[in-house]
Coordinates of C-alpha atoms in Angstrom, one line a residue:
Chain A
X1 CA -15.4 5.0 -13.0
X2 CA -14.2 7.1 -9.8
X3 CA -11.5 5.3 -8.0
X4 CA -10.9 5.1 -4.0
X5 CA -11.7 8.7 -2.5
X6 CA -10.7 10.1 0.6
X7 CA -11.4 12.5 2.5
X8 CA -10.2 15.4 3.7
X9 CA -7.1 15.7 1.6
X10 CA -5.1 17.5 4.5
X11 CA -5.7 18.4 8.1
X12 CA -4.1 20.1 10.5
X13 CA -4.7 18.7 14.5
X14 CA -3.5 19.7 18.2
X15 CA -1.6 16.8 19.9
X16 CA -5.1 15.1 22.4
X17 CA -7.5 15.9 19.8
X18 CA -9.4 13.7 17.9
X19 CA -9.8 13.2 14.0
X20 CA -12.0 11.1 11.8
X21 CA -10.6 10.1 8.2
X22 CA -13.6 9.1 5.2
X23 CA -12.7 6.8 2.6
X24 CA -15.4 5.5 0.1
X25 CA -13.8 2.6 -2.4
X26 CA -14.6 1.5 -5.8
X27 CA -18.4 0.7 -6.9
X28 CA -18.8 -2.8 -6.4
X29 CA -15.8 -3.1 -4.1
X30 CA -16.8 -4.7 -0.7
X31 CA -13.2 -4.6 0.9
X32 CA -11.4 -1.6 2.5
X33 CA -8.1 -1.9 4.0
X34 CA -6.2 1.4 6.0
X35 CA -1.9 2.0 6.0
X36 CA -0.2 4.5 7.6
X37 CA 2.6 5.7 6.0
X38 CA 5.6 8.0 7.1
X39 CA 8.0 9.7 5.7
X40 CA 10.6 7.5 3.7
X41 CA 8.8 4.6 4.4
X42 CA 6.3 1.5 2.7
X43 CA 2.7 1.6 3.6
X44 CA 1.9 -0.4 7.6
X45 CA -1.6 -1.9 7.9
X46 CA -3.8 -0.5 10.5
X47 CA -7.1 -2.2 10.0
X48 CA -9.0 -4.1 6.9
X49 CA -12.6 -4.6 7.1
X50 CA -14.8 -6.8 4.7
X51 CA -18.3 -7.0 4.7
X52 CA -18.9 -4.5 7.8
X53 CA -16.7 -6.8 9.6
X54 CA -13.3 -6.2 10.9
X55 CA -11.2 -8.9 9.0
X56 CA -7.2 -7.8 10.0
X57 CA -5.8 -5.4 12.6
X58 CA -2.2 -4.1 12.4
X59 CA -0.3 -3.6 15.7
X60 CA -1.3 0.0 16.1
X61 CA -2.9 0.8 19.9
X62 CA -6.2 1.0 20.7
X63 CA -6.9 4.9 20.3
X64 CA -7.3 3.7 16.5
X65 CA -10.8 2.4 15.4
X66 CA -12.1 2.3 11.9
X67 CA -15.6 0.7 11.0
X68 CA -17.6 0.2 7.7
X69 CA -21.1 1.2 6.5
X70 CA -23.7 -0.7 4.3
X71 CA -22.5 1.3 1.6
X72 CA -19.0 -0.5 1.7
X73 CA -17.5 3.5 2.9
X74 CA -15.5 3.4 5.9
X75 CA -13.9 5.7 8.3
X76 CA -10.7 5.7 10.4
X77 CA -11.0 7.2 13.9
X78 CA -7.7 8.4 16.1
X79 CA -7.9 9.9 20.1
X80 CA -6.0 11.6 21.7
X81 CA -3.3 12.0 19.0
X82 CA 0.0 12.3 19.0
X83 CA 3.1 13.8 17.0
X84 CA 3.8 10.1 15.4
X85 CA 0.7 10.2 14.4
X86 CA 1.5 12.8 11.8
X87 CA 1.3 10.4 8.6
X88 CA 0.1 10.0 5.1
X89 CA -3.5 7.6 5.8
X90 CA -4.2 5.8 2.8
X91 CA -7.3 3.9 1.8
X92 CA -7.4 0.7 -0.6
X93 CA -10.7 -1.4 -1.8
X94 CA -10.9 -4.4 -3.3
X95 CA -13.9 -6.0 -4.7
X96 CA -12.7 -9.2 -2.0
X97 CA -10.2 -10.3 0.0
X98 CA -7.7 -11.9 -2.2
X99 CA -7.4 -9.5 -5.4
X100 CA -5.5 -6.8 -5.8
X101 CA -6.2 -3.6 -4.1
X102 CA -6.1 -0.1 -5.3
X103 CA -5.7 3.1 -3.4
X104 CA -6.7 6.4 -2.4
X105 CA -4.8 9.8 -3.0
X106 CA -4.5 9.3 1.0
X107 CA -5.1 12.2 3.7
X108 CA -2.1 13.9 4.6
X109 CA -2.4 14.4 8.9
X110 CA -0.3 17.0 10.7
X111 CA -0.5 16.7 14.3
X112 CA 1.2 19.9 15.9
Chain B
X1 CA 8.4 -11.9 11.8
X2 CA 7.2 -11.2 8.3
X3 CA 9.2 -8.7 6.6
X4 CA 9.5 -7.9 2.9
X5 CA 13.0 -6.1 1.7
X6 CA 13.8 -3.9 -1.1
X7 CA 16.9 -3.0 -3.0
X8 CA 18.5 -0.6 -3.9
X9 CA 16.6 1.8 -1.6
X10 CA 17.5 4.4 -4.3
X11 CA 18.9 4.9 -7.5
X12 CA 19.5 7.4 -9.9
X13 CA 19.3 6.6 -13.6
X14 CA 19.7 8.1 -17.1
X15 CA 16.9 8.2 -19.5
X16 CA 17.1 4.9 -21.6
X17 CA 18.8 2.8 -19.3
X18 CA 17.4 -0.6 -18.1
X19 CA 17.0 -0.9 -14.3
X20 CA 15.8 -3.5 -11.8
X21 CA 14.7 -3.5 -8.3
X22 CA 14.8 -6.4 -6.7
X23 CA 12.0 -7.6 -3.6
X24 CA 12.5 -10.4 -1.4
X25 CA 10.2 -11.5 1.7
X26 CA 10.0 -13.4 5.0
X27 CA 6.6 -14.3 5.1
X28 CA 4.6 -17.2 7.2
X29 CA 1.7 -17.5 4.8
X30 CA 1.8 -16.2 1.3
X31 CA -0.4 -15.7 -1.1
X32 CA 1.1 -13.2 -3.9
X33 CA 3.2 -10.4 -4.0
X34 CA 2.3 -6.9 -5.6
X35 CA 3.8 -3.9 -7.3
X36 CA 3.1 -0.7 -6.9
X37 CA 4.4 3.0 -8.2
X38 CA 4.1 5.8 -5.9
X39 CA 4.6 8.9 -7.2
X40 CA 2.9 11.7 -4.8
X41 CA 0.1 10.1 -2.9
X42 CA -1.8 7.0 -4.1
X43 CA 0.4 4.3 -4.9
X44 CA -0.8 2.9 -8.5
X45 CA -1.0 -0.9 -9.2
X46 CA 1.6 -2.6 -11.3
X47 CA 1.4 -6.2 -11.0
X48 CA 0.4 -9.2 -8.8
X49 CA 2.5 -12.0 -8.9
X50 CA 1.1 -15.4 -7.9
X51 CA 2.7 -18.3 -9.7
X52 CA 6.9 -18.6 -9.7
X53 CA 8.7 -18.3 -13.2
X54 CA 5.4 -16.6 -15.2
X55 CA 6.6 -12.9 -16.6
X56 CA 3.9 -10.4 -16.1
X57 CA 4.6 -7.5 -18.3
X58 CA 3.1 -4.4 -19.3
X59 CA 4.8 -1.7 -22.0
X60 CA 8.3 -1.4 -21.2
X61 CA 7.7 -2.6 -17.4
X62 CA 7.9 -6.3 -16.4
X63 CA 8.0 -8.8 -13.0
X64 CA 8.7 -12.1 -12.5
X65 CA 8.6 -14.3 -9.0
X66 CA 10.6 -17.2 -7.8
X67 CA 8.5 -18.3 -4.9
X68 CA 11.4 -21.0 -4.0
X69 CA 14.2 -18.2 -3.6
X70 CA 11.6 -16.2 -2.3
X71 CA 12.3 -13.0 -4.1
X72 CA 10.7 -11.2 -7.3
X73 CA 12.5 -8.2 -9.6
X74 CA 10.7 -5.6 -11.6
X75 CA 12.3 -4.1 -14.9
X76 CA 12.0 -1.8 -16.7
X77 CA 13.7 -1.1 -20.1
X78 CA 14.3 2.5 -21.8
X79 CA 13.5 4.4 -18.6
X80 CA 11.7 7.5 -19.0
X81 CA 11.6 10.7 -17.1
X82 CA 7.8 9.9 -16.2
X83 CA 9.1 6.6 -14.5
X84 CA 10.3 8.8 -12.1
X85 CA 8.6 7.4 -8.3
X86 CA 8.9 5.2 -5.5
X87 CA 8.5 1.4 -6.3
X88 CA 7.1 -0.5 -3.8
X89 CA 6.5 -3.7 -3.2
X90 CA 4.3 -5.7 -0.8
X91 CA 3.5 -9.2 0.3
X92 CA -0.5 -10.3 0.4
X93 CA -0.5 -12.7 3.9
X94 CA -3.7 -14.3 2.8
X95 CA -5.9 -15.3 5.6
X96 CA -4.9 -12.3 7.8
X97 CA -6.1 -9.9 5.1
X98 CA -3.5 -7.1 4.6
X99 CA -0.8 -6.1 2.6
X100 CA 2.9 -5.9 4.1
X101 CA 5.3 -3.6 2.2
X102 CA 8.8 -3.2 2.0
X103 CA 10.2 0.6 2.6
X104 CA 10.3 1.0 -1.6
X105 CA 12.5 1.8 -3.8
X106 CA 13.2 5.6 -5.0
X107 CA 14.1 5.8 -8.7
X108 CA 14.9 9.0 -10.4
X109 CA 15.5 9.2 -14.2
X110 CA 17.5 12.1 -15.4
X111 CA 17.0 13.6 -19.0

């Protein structure tokens, strides 16, 4: 079975610029959750969506947006970016809200 | 505010030795508590933890939780290189749907 993938594995952005990060989850799993993670520290939750719907946001501003498609896949969406943006993005999918979820290799972003 | 804590941050082992990293959390509604190995990217499940005083274990890697003392440890016995990684652990907040980690624990075994 193929696990959570993500993609692209590594970007490269311009601070203002805009990027769009794909995650599609396990077969079967209707949950995806995003986390930012920075150097030296634990995954922070951005957004979780179940069903289509937007179930949890994290206290990131508003130039984040994620949604999901009828196919359970999902994509995170940052404007305008900024240096502390520069993160590891990591996807996770769980087949509901309350199991365990797994994640993605993650897509590493470099805003310069 | 909700926070989950981990201890040491790092540590530096031999191979064979028996460590344990040790997770405790603030949380206002809790439903279990998970744990994870990170070794480059995608953090790997270990365990979830819902019920206090039940060992989970799996090979020479095991977790308990005491849900009144609000803490849970993770051991692991004859340490290999392999078991090399950051150990994190997180907090499942139930209703509001996400996971809340603690910063994680970096573990290096030397041959």
């Amino acid at each position: 079975d193929a696990g959570v993938t993500q993609s692209p594995t590594h970007l490269i952005k311009t601070r203002g610029q805009h990027v769009t990060l794909r995650c599609s989850p396990i077969s079967g799993h209707k949950s995806v959750s995003w986390y930012q993670q920075v150097l030296g520290q634990g995954p922070q939750f951005i957004f979780q969506y179940y069903e289509k719907e937007e179930r949890g946001r994290g206290n990131f501003p508003d130039r984040f947006s994620a949604r999901q498609f009828p196919n359970y896949s999902s994509e995170l969406n940052v404007n305008a970016l900024l240096l502390g943006d520069s993160a590891l993005y990591l996807c996770a999918s769980s087949p509901w809200t309350d199991t365990e979820a797994f994640f993605g290799q993650g897509t590493r972003l470099t805003v310069v | 505010e909700d926070k989950v804590v981990q201890s040491p941050l790092s540590l530096v082992v031999h191979e064979g030795d028996t460590v344990t990293l040790n997770c405790s959390y603030e949380v206002t509604n809790f439903r279990s508590l998970l744990w994870y190995k990170q070794e480059k990217k995608a953090p790997t499940f270990l365990f979830m933890l819902t019920s206090s005083g039940i060992e989970k274990k799996s090979g020479r890697l095991s977790s308990i939780l005491d849900k009144k003392e609000l803490f849970s440890i993770l051991n692991i016995t004859a340490t290999q290189t392999g078991d090399s990684a950051v150990y994190l652990c997180a907090v499942d907040r139930g209703s509001q749907g996400n996971l809340i980690f603690g910063k994680g624990t970096k573990l290096s075994v030397k041959p």
